[in-house]
Amino acid sequence: MQGYAFDIAHLLAGSLVLVSFMMIYQDRLYALLNTFALQAVLLSLAVAWQAYIQGAHHLYASAAIALVFKGIIVPWALHRIVRRLGIDREVETVTGVVPTMLAGMGLVALSILLMLQLTQSAENAIAREDLAFALSVILLGMLMMVTRRTAVTQVVGFMSLENGLILAAAGAQGMPLVVEISVAFSVLIAMIVIGVFLFRIRERFDSVDLEALDDFRGERQ
Amino acid sequence: MIGANALFAVLLLPVSAAFLLALLPDYRTSAWINVATSFLTLLSAASLLVLERPEAGIYLHVDDLNIVFIVLNTFVGFTAAFFSASYIGHEIETGRVTPANLRFYHAMYQLMMFGMNLALVSNNIGLMWVAIELATLTTVLMVGLYRTHEALEAAWKYFILGSVGIALALFGTILVYVAAQPVLGEGMPAMVWTNLIGAADRFDPAMLNVAFVFLLVGYGTKVGLAPFHAWLPDAHAEGPTPISAVLSGLLLNVALYALLRFKLLIAANAAALAPGPLMIGLGLLSLVFAASMLYRRRDIKRLFAYSSIEHMGIIVFAFGMGGPLANFAGLLHMVMHSLTKSAIFFAVGNVTQIKGTQKLDRITGLTQSHPALGWGLVLAVLSIAGMPPSGVFMSEFLVVTTSFSRMPVLALILVFGLLLAFGALLLRLTGIAFGTPTGEDHPMTGSLVPLWLHLALVYLIGLAMPTPMVEWFQTVAAILG
C-alpha cells in the first residue's frame, strides 16, 4: 500500500511540474488558460489523494476549492475577459521560449537538489517528494511572471505559483489551516481577476501591458 | 479574565465596526464612528498594559513583545482616523471620491485595523499569515480608491508584488511547520508560536535555514526592504494621505513584527544559520539605496515614502545586530519612526490640499503662509532627519554608537547613509518651508491636532524618556536576544 500510495502521489505532483512547463511554451492566451485549468484539476486530484492517504478529511475541501474555483470558475472568467478585451493575440514574452525553458529546467534541478538534500532525515518520503515538486512549481510560476508581459499571463503565473503552495501545504503531514489558506488565496485571486477586469474596462486603458507600468515612476511632470 | 475580554475587544471592535460602516450611507457619521471605534480599540489595547494578561491559546496571545506593537498600532490607528475624519470630506468637494467610495473606505479602514491587530496578537504562524494577507488586501483596495490611472497602476503593482511576497512567506511558514512536525507532532500544536519557540533547538536546522530565507524575502517585501521595495513609493504616493500615514506608520511594522518573530525562532536553534548578517545586509542596502534615491524625488509623498524605506533599513539593521542595546535602539527607532512619519503624512495631507498638487517644486514658503502647519512640518522633517532633541535622534545615536563598538566598518556605511538622507531631506525642506509662498492657496480642512500631538510625543521622549518606558523597552529588548 505504501509503495502504491507513494507512486500515485509522485505521479500527480510530477505532472503538476510537467504542466508548469507546458504553460511556459504556450503562445496563445486561450491555450494558456486551458493549460492552467488542467493544472488546477491535477492539483485537486493531488490534494484529494493526500487527503485519502493521510486520512485528513479537511483536505477534501481544499481539493474541491481547487477543482471548482481554479479549475472551472477562474479560467471561465478569464476566457470571458480575454474575449471582451479582444486580447487573444500571441502572448508577448520578454525572452524566447528556449532560454525560458532552459531557465525552468535549471530551477527545477535547483529545487530538487535543495529539497531532497534538506529532507534526507525525514522518514516520510511522500512529504519530501511533494516539497521538491511544490518548490519547482512555485519557481516556475515566478519564472512565468517575470518572462510574460501582459497582466493576464502574470495572473496565470501567480495562480500557478499558488498551486505549488497548496501542493506543499497538502503534502506537509497533518498541517492545519490548509482550508483556511485555500480560501484566503481564493479571495486574493478573485480580487486579482476582478482587478484585471476593472483595470481595463472601467478606465479604458489602452493596454494591460505591464511595460506601461514601468514608465510610471511618479516622476512624470 | 478581564484581560481576555480586552484582547477580544481589540479584535471584535474593528470587525463589527467594519460591518456597521459598510451599511451606513452618510460619510460624516461614518467618519466619526471610525474615530470612536479606533479610540475604543486604543483603550482596550492600552488596558492590556495594566490588566492581567490572558493565557496564551492556540490562536491568540499577548506577551511583552507584541504589546508594544499593539499599543503603537492602535494609537496611530486612532490619530490617523481622527485626521482622516477632518480631511476626507474635502476630497468629496474636489470630486476625487464619491460618498459611496467613502463608505467603502471607512469599512476597509476598520477591516485593515482588524487584520493588523490580528496579525500582532496571533499565536499561530498560519493565522498570522492569513491576517497579514487580509491587511494587504484591504490596503490595496484603499490605495486604488481614487480610481485614477496612476492610483490603479500603483494598486496593481502593490497587489502583484505584495502577493508574491506573501506567497513566499507562506512557503516559509509551511517549511517551519515541516521542521516542527517531527518534534511537536501533527496538527495545530506545531503551528503555535509559544510551542515552536520552546522546542526550536530540536528542529532540523537545515530546514529552518531555508524557511528563514523564504520568510525574509516574503515578509521583507512587505517591510519594503530594498531590493523588494518597488511597490512602496507608488502605493504611498497614490493612495489617500491618511492611508499613506497608516502604511508607513503601521503596516510596515506589522510585517517587521512577523520577521522578528521568525528571527527569534531561528536564533533559538544554535545549529541554524545566524539571521543577523542577512538582516544587517538588507538593512544597510535599503538605507543607502533609499537615501540616495531621496535626491531625485519631485513628488512630496514619494519623497517621504523613500524615507520610510530608509528608516525600515535602519530598524532592520539594528535588530539584525542584536543584543540588548541594539534591540532597544531598534525598538525605539521603530516607535519614533511610526509617530514621526505619520505626523509628516498628516502635514503633507494638508499641504497637498492647500496647494492642490504633490509636486515639490510647486510647494514653497509654507512657514510664511501657514505658520502652524509649516513649522509643524519643519519640526517633523527635522525629527525624521535625525536632528536632536527628537526621539529619532536618540534612537539613531544609539544604533550608531552600538555599531561603532561592534562592527566599525559597517558603522561607516550606516553613517554615510544617514548623512546622505539628512542632506536630501534638509535640501527639500528649505524649498518647501521657506522662501516666498507661491502657487495656489486653497483652504485647509485637515486637523493639525494629530500632527502636533505626535510631535509633542516624539520630542518629549527625545528630551526625557520616561523611566517606566525605558524599563519596558529594556525587557522587550532582552526578549529579542
XYZ file of C-alpha atoms in Angstrom:
702
model
C 0.000 0.000 0.000
C 2.795 2.373 0.901
C 4.543 1.945 -2.444
C 1.288 2.310 -4.351
C 0.236 5.414 -2.388
C 3.644 6.893 -2.964
C 3.605 6.200 -6.698
C 0.266 7.922 -7.233
C 1.257 10.946 -5.141
C 4.531 11.126 -7.016
C 2.773 10.843 -10.382
C 0.274 13.619 -9.611
C 2.848 16.012 -8.150
C 5.219 15.327 -11.035
C 2.530 16.030 -13.592
C 1.920 19.430 -11.978
C 5.548 20.291 -12.742
C 5.121 18.993 -16.273
C 2.066 21.177 -16.820
C 4.017 24.158 -15.474
C 6.496 23.569 -18.289
C 3.645 23.311 -20.766
C 2.415 26.704 -19.601
C 5.803 28.232 -20.323
C 5.682 27.432 -24.015
C 2.032 28.299 -24.759
C 1.861 31.172 -27.182
C -1.904 31.734 -27.280
C -3.822 33.121 -24.357
C -6.752 30.684 -24.643
C -4.387 27.736 -24.765
C -2.600 29.076 -21.713
C -5.871 29.332 -19.802
C -6.800 25.771 -20.736
C -3.413 24.520 -19.597
C -3.880 26.349 -16.325
C -7.288 24.724 -15.864
C -5.612 21.348 -16.432
C -3.078 22.144 -13.741
C -5.830 23.105 -11.315
C -7.630 19.814 -11.955
C -4.400 17.885 -11.400
C -3.835 19.847 -8.195
C -7.263 18.942 -6.905
C -6.527 15.256 -7.646
C -3.161 15.503 -5.883
C -4.710 17.162 -2.840
C -7.580 14.664 -2.756
C -5.056 11.814 -2.884
C -3.174 13.340 0.043
C -6.478 13.636 1.904
C -7.094 9.950 1.279
C -3.681 8.599 2.286
C -3.299 10.903 5.285
C -6.912 10.356 6.346
C -7.204 14.131 6.582
C -10.759 14.858 5.578
C -10.457 18.643 5.669
C -8.112 18.409 2.670
C -11.071 17.266 0.523
C -12.414 20.803 0.973
C -9.165 22.229 -0.403
C -9.359 19.798 -3.312
C -12.921 20.870 -4.036
C -11.942 24.555 -3.933
C -9.093 23.884 -6.360
C -11.386 21.997 -8.730
C -14.405 24.297 -8.747
C -12.792 27.673 -8.267
C -9.468 27.386 -10.041
C -10.334 24.606 -12.458
C -13.641 25.988 -13.674
C -14.699 29.449 -12.483
C -11.441 31.385 -12.875
C -10.494 30.003 -16.319
C -14.056 30.647 -17.499
C -13.997 34.215 -16.169
C -10.606 34.852 -17.725
C -11.833 33.440 -21.061
C -14.667 35.935 -20.978
C -12.365 38.799 -20.040
C -9.928 37.940 -22.809
C -12.770 37.851 -25.316
C -14.257 41.126 -24.052
C -10.877 42.820 -24.171
C -10.041 41.247 -27.500
C -6.508 40.394 -26.462
C -6.227 36.841 -27.735
C -3.214 37.614 -29.785
C 0.104 35.924 -29.279
C 1.364 36.022 -25.727
C 4.146 38.575 -25.553
C 7.236 37.245 -23.911
C 10.307 39.066 -22.704
C 12.652 36.270 -23.743
C 12.284 33.432 -26.213
C 10.796 30.062 -25.333
C 14.110 28.183 -25.434
C 16.013 30.292 -22.880
C 12.942 30.294 -20.641
C 12.667 26.504 -20.837
C 16.358 26.150 -20.031
C 15.992 28.506 -17.078
C 12.967 26.485 -15.972
C 14.950 23.241 -16.070
C 17.670 24.882 -14.025
C 15.126 25.979 -11.435
C 13.601 22.512 -11.183
C 17.045 20.947 -10.778
C 17.826 23.517 -8.113
C 14.671 22.929 -6.129
C 15.003 19.143 -6.283
C 18.629 19.265 -5.207
C 17.780 21.654 -2.396
C 14.679 19.991 -1.017
C 15.856 16.380 -1.283
C 19.108 17.297 0.418
C 17.176 19.100 3.092
C 14.657 16.403 3.857
C 17.061 13.467 3.853
C 16.394 12.765 7.505
C 12.621 12.916 7.117
C 11.042 9.478 7.357
C 8.105 10.484 5.198
C 9.095 10.045 1.552
C 5.823 11.498 0.221
C 6.329 14.787 2.047
C 9.886 15.035 0.689
C 8.919 14.491 -2.922
C 5.920 16.768 -2.607
C 8.003 19.610 -1.229
C 10.563 19.253 -4.011
C 7.863 19.279 -6.698
C 5.970 22.072 -4.982
C 9.035 24.304 -4.902
C 9.569 23.560 -8.613
C 6.010 24.656 -9.396
C 6.470 27.806 -7.300
C 9.716 28.745 -9.033
C 8.276 28.016 -12.498
C 5.283 30.211 -11.639
C 7.631 33.030 -10.680
C 9.599 32.493 -13.868
C 6.394 32.865 -15.822
C 5.536 36.063 -14.003
C 8.857 37.662 -14.906
C 9.018 36.475 -18.515
C 5.482 37.455 -19.539
C 4.405 40.974 -20.201
C 0.646 41.102 -20.058
C -1.387 41.295 -16.899
C -3.490 38.213 -17.700
C -0.446 35.977 -18.170
C 1.084 37.334 -14.984
C -2.088 36.464 -13.136
C -1.940 32.939 -14.558
C 1.689 32.747 -13.428
C 0.703 33.810 -9.938
C -2.103 31.261 -9.763
C 0.271 28.557 -10.892
C 2.695 29.637 -8.156
C -0.138 29.367 -5.689
C -0.921 25.824 -6.933
C 2.587 24.935 -5.822
C 1.927 26.390 -2.379
C -1.274 24.421 -1.906
C 0.565 21.272 -3.019
C 3.259 21.946 -0.413
C 0.697 22.617 2.308
C -1.236 19.452 1.479
C 1.947 17.393 1.402
C 3.069 18.572 4.841
C 1.762 15.767 7.028
C -1.256 16.896 9.064
C -0.783 20.610 8.502
C -3.744 22.533 9.914
C -5.370 25.636 8.390
C -4.852 24.411 4.798
C -8.512 25.016 4.006
C -8.402 28.486 5.511
C -5.312 29.247 3.462
C -7.010 27.952 0.284
C -9.966 30.218 0.971
C -7.722 33.203 1.657
C -5.916 32.597 -1.624
C -9.187 32.212 -3.495
C -10.302 35.621 -2.256
C -6.975 37.047 -3.362
C -7.267 35.520 -6.826
C -10.885 36.544 -7.215
C -9.833 40.103 -6.472
C -6.956 39.965 -8.924
C -9.283 38.711 -11.648
C -11.846 41.388 -10.878
C -8.984 43.876 -10.835
C -7.863 42.894 -14.335
C -11.399 43.367 -15.496
C -11.917 46.768 -13.885
C -8.461 47.965 -14.763
C -9.284 47.754 -18.422
C -12.999 48.262 -18.785
C -13.776 50.981 -16.325
C -10.734 53.055 -17.041
C -10.409 52.298 -20.751
C -6.698 51.758 -20.630
C -5.026 51.328 -23.962
C -3.307 48.223 -22.844
C -2.930 45.984 -19.837
C 0.672 45.609 -20.887
C 2.750 45.862 -17.764
C 5.584 47.538 -19.589
C 3.390 50.595 -19.488
C 3.712 50.442 -15.722
C 7.463 50.618 -15.948
C 7.214 54.113 -17.374
C 5.436 55.189 -14.277
C 7.830 56.174 -11.563
C 5.772 59.098 -10.416
C 8.311 61.440 -11.870
C 6.061 62.352 -14.752
C 5.747 66.082 -14.980
C -10.468 37.250 32.689
C -10.846 40.967 32.005
C -7.574 40.753 30.132
C -9.071 38.187 27.778
C -12.051 40.454 27.198
C -9.779 43.365 26.372
C -7.934 41.156 23.905
C -11.185 40.160 22.212
C -12.272 43.801 22.159
C -9.104 44.729 20.243
C -10.255 42.328 17.523
C -14.044 42.468 17.698
C -14.432 46.256 17.833
C -12.847 46.872 14.423
C -14.514 43.913 12.731
C -18.011 44.777 13.944
C -17.458 48.443 13.101
C -16.404 47.394 9.594
C -19.793 45.731 9.050
C -21.663 48.682 10.537
C -19.734 51.173 8.394
C -20.409 49.141 5.277
C -24.126 49.704 5.876
C -24.103 53.402 6.773
C -24.591 55.737 3.815
C -23.701 59.079 5.438
C -19.959 59.598 5.360
C -19.897 62.230 8.119
C -21.429 59.845 10.650
C -19.169 57.060 9.365
C -16.062 59.170 9.815
C -16.861 59.804 13.476
C -17.874 56.190 14.110
C -14.498 55.299 12.634
C -12.786 57.631 15.115
C -14.850 56.397 18.069
C -14.147 52.744 17.259
C -10.454 53.419 16.843
C -10.431 55.210 20.187
C -12.193 52.333 21.963
C -9.767 49.880 20.353
C -6.892 52.007 21.619
C -8.360 51.971 25.139
C -8.740 48.180 25.042
C -5.184 47.795 23.802
C -3.829 50.159 26.441
C -5.730 48.303 29.146
C -3.763 45.181 28.195
C -0.724 47.004 29.572
C -2.087 47.058 33.114
C -4.558 44.173 33.223
C -3.528 40.626 33.867
C -2.696 39.066 30.523
C -4.830 36.228 29.233
C -3.158 32.851 28.953
C -1.726 32.011 25.545
C -4.210 29.974 23.490
C -3.618 28.147 20.232
C -4.731 31.201 18.265
C -4.103 34.311 20.335
C -1.661 35.543 22.915
C -0.283 38.730 24.405
C 3.306 38.985 25.559
C 5.875 41.678 26.262
C 6.922 41.872 22.629
C 3.633 42.212 20.803
C 2.070 44.566 23.332
C 4.455 47.320 22.151
C 3.273 46.821 18.596
C -0.409 46.601 19.525
C -0.417 49.807 21.549
C 1.510 51.669 18.842
C -0.750 50.238 16.155
C -3.997 51.229 17.823
C -2.632 54.651 18.820
C -1.607 55.659 15.304
C -4.772 53.963 14.015
C -6.757 56.346 16.208
C -4.883 59.545 15.328
C -4.976 58.682 11.625
C -8.732 58.068 11.869
C -9.099 61.444 13.562
C -7.066 63.148 10.865
C -8.998 61.300 8.188
C -12.339 62.456 9.626
C -11.319 66.102 9.288
C -9.579 65.599 5.954
C -11.561 63.235 3.802
C -14.707 65.375 3.431
C -12.662 67.779 1.337
C -11.941 65.009 -1.154
C -15.653 64.859 -1.962
C -15.745 68.580 -2.640
C -12.846 68.324 -5.056
C -14.596 65.396 -6.708
C -11.815 62.886 -6.163
C -14.126 60.475 -4.364
C -17.866 59.861 -4.180
C -19.830 59.271 -0.956
C -20.122 55.598 -1.973
C -16.327 55.394 -2.206
C -16.063 56.812 1.301
C -18.470 54.279 2.725
C -16.207 51.613 1.308
C -13.136 53.467 2.590
C -14.342 53.585 6.190
C -15.374 49.928 6.223
C -11.985 48.979 4.776
C -10.187 51.125 7.334
C -11.613 49.115 10.202
C -11.100 45.824 8.373
C -7.475 46.780 7.874
C -7.112 47.612 11.588
C -8.631 44.212 12.347
C -6.158 42.476 10.048
C -3.177 44.233 11.588
C -4.309 43.703 15.186
C -4.994 40.043 14.461
C -1.535 39.581 12.947
C 0.001 41.134 16.052
C -1.877 39.099 18.657
C -1.878 35.778 16.810
C -0.054 32.934 18.484
C -0.224 30.847 15.358
C 2.033 31.247 12.337
C -0.755 30.196 9.939
C -3.254 32.644 11.394
C -0.636 35.386 11.347
C -0.133 34.794 7.639
C -3.867 34.960 6.897
C -4.136 38.193 8.919
C -1.256 39.836 7.067
C -2.860 38.828 3.793
C -6.113 40.462 4.892
C -4.284 43.658 5.839
C -2.537 43.647 2.447
C -5.769 43.186 0.512
C -7.593 45.978 2.311
C -4.707 48.399 1.814
C -4.544 47.521 -1.889
C -8.211 48.472 -2.187
C -7.612 51.754 -0.409
C -4.545 52.634 -2.478
C -6.739 52.347 -5.574
C -9.508 54.441 -4.011
C -9.176 57.465 -6.314
C -9.645 55.279 -9.413
C -7.255 57.412 -11.428
C -4.889 55.822 -13.910
C -1.965 56.319 -11.535
C -3.839 55.072 -8.463
C -4.910 51.876 -10.243
C -1.403 51.281 -11.515
C 0.002 51.760 -8.028
C -2.609 49.419 -6.564
C -1.898 46.795 -9.234
C 1.836 46.933 -8.684
C 1.364 46.684 -4.925
C -1.042 43.823 -5.447
C 1.246 41.736 -7.634
C 4.450 42.333 -5.660
C 2.667 42.028 -2.315
C 1.009 38.789 -3.413
C 4.298 37.231 -4.492
C 5.784 38.396 -1.185
C 3.126 36.803 0.946
C 3.147 33.672 -1.235
C 6.843 33.214 -0.491
C 6.197 33.912 3.185
C 3.598 31.134 3.149
C 6.104 28.682 1.700
C 8.466 29.652 4.515
C 5.664 29.114 7.020
C 4.959 25.645 5.588
C 8.654 24.775 5.880
C 8.655 25.870 9.531
C 5.724 23.529 10.099
C 7.543 20.696 8.305
C 10.557 21.304 10.546
C 8.414 21.396 13.681
C 6.129 18.472 12.914
C 8.543 15.619 13.831
C 9.191 17.269 17.210
C 5.799 18.676 18.165
C 3.572 16.143 16.433
C 0.993 16.590 13.720
C -1.658 19.243 13.655
C -2.199 22.558 15.349
C 0.433 22.337 18.140
C 3.215 22.534 15.542
C 1.964 25.936 14.361
C 1.570 27.562 17.755
C 4.220 30.167 18.360
C 4.687 29.544 22.094
C 5.263 25.815 21.398
C 7.590 26.495 18.483
C 9.904 28.818 20.352
C 10.230 26.353 23.241
C 11.217 23.450 21.003
C 13.137 25.289 18.271
C 16.516 23.862 19.299
C 15.295 20.370 18.370
C 14.124 21.318 14.850
C 16.060 20.355 11.759
C 18.411 23.340 11.329
C 18.778 22.995 7.534
C 15.007 23.201 7.091
C 14.832 26.266 9.326
C 17.569 27.955 7.282
C 15.689 27.578 4.015
C 12.436 28.585 5.706
C 14.023 31.758 7.015
C 15.285 32.777 3.592
C 11.755 32.494 2.189
C 10.281 34.334 5.163
C 12.881 37.086 4.931
C 12.216 37.688 1.238
C 8.447 37.296 1.669
C 7.809 39.448 4.714
C 10.801 41.630 3.724
C 8.818 42.633 0.625
C 6.051 43.828 2.897
C 8.541 45.659 5.137
C 9.686 47.457 1.997
C 13.324 46.391 2.156
C 15.396 47.048 -0.967
C 15.519 45.375 -3.458
C 11.915 44.224 -2.875
C 10.596 47.742 -2.271
C 9.256 48.633 -5.751
C 5.611 48.719 -4.649
C 6.109 51.055 -1.723
C 6.674 54.529 -3.221
C 3.766 54.186 -5.669
C 1.395 52.865 -3.034
C 2.252 55.716 -0.680
C 2.036 58.406 -3.315
C -1.244 57.479 -4.987
C -3.451 56.443 -2.077
C -5.368 58.817 0.207
C -2.956 60.559 2.584
C -4.375 59.101 5.842
C -3.654 55.698 4.314
C -0.091 56.724 3.462
C 0.306 57.545 7.149
C -1.079 54.155 8.152
C 1.023 52.289 5.569
C 4.274 53.875 6.698
C 3.462 54.042 10.369
C 1.799 50.682 10.873
C 1.680 48.161 8.065
C 5.459 48.101 7.635
C 5.750 47.468 11.381
C 3.343 44.547 11.236
C 5.467 42.828 8.581
C 8.557 43.669 10.631
C 6.941 42.056 13.649
C 6.404 38.832 11.689
C 10.029 38.929 10.610
C 11.212 39.452 14.198
C 9.153 36.508 15.418
C 10.802 34.189 12.909
C 14.206 35.683 13.620
C 13.736 34.690 17.263
C 12.783 31.192 16.159
C 15.906 30.737 14.025
C 18.115 32.282 16.700
C 16.749 29.785 19.236
C 18.318 26.959 17.233
C 22.077 27.037 17.711
C 22.817 24.892 14.648
C 20.812 27.073 12.236
C 22.372 29.998 10.405
C 22.661 33.308 12.207
C 19.810 35.510 10.947
C 21.668 38.698 11.925
C 24.054 39.117 8.964
C 21.248 38.684 6.414
C 19.163 41.333 8.130
C 22.164 43.647 8.513
C 22.928 43.343 4.806
C 19.369 44.041 3.668
C 19.034 46.848 6.196
C 22.167 48.643 5.059
C 21.286 48.163 1.401
C 17.822 49.674 1.970
C 19.279 52.580 3.924
C 21.932 53.586 1.396
C 19.737 52.917 -1.624
C 16.742 54.868 -0.311
C 18.912 57.711 0.963
C 20.458 58.205 -2.468
C 17.028 57.991 -4.108
C 15.768 60.859 -1.945
C 17.670 63.394 -4.048
C 15.781 62.807 -7.269
C 12.239 62.948 -5.915
C 9.835 65.503 -7.307
C 6.721 64.318 -5.504
C 6.352 65.125 -1.827
C 4.613 61.875 -0.812
C 7.085 59.813 -2.801
C 9.939 61.604 -1.029
C 8.681 60.524 2.362
C 7.894 57.028 1.100
C 11.579 56.583 0.242
C 12.405 57.958 3.651
C 10.291 55.125 5.110
C 12.380 52.556 3.220
C 15.467 54.219 4.639
C 14.190 54.034 8.212
C 12.987 50.452 7.892
C 16.550 49.744 6.758
C 17.942 51.293 9.948
C 15.496 49.344 12.111
C 16.217 46.013 10.421
C 19.941 46.762 10.712
C 19.585 47.383 14.454
C 17.579 44.203 15.049
C 19.991 42.272 12.854
C 22.869 43.398 15.046
C 21.018 42.112 18.096
C 21.991 42.365 21.733
C 20.141 44.361 24.395
C 21.369 47.801 23.349
C 20.846 47.430 19.591
C 17.416 45.849 20.103
C 16.481 48.679 22.432
C 17.589 51.167 19.797
C 15.727 49.311 17.030
C 12.528 49.177 19.047
C 12.730 52.831 19.998
C 13.512 53.796 16.430
C 10.524 51.852 15.185
C 8.186 53.676 17.572
C 9.725 57.070 16.835
C 9.617 56.476 13.096
C 5.951 55.468 13.216
C 4.985 58.552 15.185
C 7.100 60.980 13.163
C 6.321 59.583 9.738
C 2.589 59.516 10.326
C 2.861 63.115 11.618
C 4.644 64.052 8.388
C 1.900 62.496 6.310
C -0.758 64.337 8.331
C 1.062 67.558 7.466
C 1.561 66.541 3.841
C -2.174 65.837 3.536
C -2.892 69.442 4.450
C -0.116 70.743 2.222
C -1.460 68.946 -0.824
C -4.936 70.247 -0.002
C -3.681 73.828 0.138
C -1.505 73.675 -2.942
C -3.658 71.277 -4.933
C -0.546 69.379 -6.014
C 2.026 66.888 -4.756
C 4.840 68.358 -6.862
C 7.703 69.544 -4.690
C 8.680 72.486 -6.887
C 5.210 73.990 -6.600
C 5.194 73.908 -2.800
C 7.064 76.860 -1.259
C 7.075 79.176 1.726
C 4.746 77.221 3.982
C 6.102 78.737 7.193
C 5.032 82.161 5.939
C 1.635 81.333 4.548
C 0.587 78.712 7.132
C 2.799 79.013 10.233
C 1.176 76.298 12.372
C 1.315 73.762 9.565
C 4.640 74.938 8.138
C 6.537 74.868 11.418
C 4.916 71.573 12.334
C 6.230 70.106 9.093
C 9.673 71.643 9.723
C 9.856 70.081 13.180
C 8.644 66.729 11.861
C 11.135 66.643 8.974
C 13.997 67.731 11.254
C 12.998 64.922 13.553
C 12.911 62.280 10.805
C 16.271 63.545 9.526
C 17.645 62.783 12.986
C 18.204 66.230 14.485
C 18.389 66.488 18.266
C 16.448 66.729 20.520
C 13.896 64.473 18.812
C 13.401 60.851 19.778
C 14.634 59.788 16.343
C 17.996 61.391 17.124
C 18.242 59.404 20.335
C 17.480 56.061 18.690
C 19.739 56.727 15.695
C 22.510 57.799 18.059
C 22.130 54.518 19.938
C 22.224 52.498 16.702
C 25.350 54.340 15.518
C 27.275 54.066 18.805
C 26.417 50.387 19.180
C 27.513 49.594 15.663
C 30.768 51.571 16.088
C 31.695 49.474 19.086
C 30.670 46.181 17.487
C 31.298 46.476 13.732
C 33.109 49.725 12.900
C 33.300 49.190 9.133
C 29.557 48.748 8.793
C 29.043 51.726 11.068
C 30.814 53.871 8.483
C 28.319 52.768 5.816
C 25.493 53.434 8.266
C 26.706 56.954 8.998
C 27.240 57.600 5.299
C 23.628 56.585 4.587
C 22.283 58.686 7.442
C 24.188 61.781 6.306
C 23.085 61.249 2.728
C 19.438 61.144 3.799
C 19.936 64.093 6.141
C 21.265 66.229 3.306
C 18.453 65.312 0.935
C 15.713 65.982 3.471
C 17.153 69.348 4.513
C 17.577 70.363 0.894
C 13.911 69.587 0.212
C 12.750 71.123 3.464
C 14.219 74.548 2.714
C 12.336 74.576 -0.575
C 9.033 73.549 0.952
C 9.076 75.582 4.134
C 10.926 78.796 3.393
C 11.049 81.424 0.682
C 8.098 83.343 -0.662
C 4.826 81.438 -0.891
C 3.698 80.942 -4.485
C 1.095 78.893 -6.261
C -2.451 78.094 -5.281
C -3.874 78.665 -1.826
C -6.955 76.594 -1.089
C -8.480 76.439 2.397
C -7.176 73.668 4.609
C -9.622 71.372 6.386
C -7.406 68.695 7.937
C -6.900 68.953 11.666
C -3.453 69.894 12.961
C -4.061 68.274 16.366
C -2.747 64.788 15.432
C 0.381 66.338 13.892
C 1.261 68.348 16.978
C 0.293 65.516 19.321
C 2.736 63.164 17.596
C 5.428 65.852 17.551
C 4.963 66.522 21.261
C 5.394 62.804 21.984
C 8.472 62.465 19.767
C 10.244 65.481 21.251
C 9.173 64.644 24.799
C 10.608 61.151 24.500
C 13.720 62.628 22.916
C 14.242 65.087 25.755
C 13.357 62.845 28.664
C 12.244 59.300 28.064
C 10.008 58.265 30.984
C 11.629 55.648 33.225
C 8.753 53.112 33.002
C 9.051 53.225 29.215
C 12.829 52.667 29.405
C 12.328 49.667 31.670
C 9.564 48.305 29.469
C 11.658 48.569 26.311
C 14.648 47.045 28.107
C 12.565 43.987 28.979
C 11.424 43.640 25.384
C 14.971 44.150 24.064
C 16.126 41.341 26.340
C 13.459 39.018 24.890
C 14.625 39.834 21.376
C 18.031 38.338 22.182
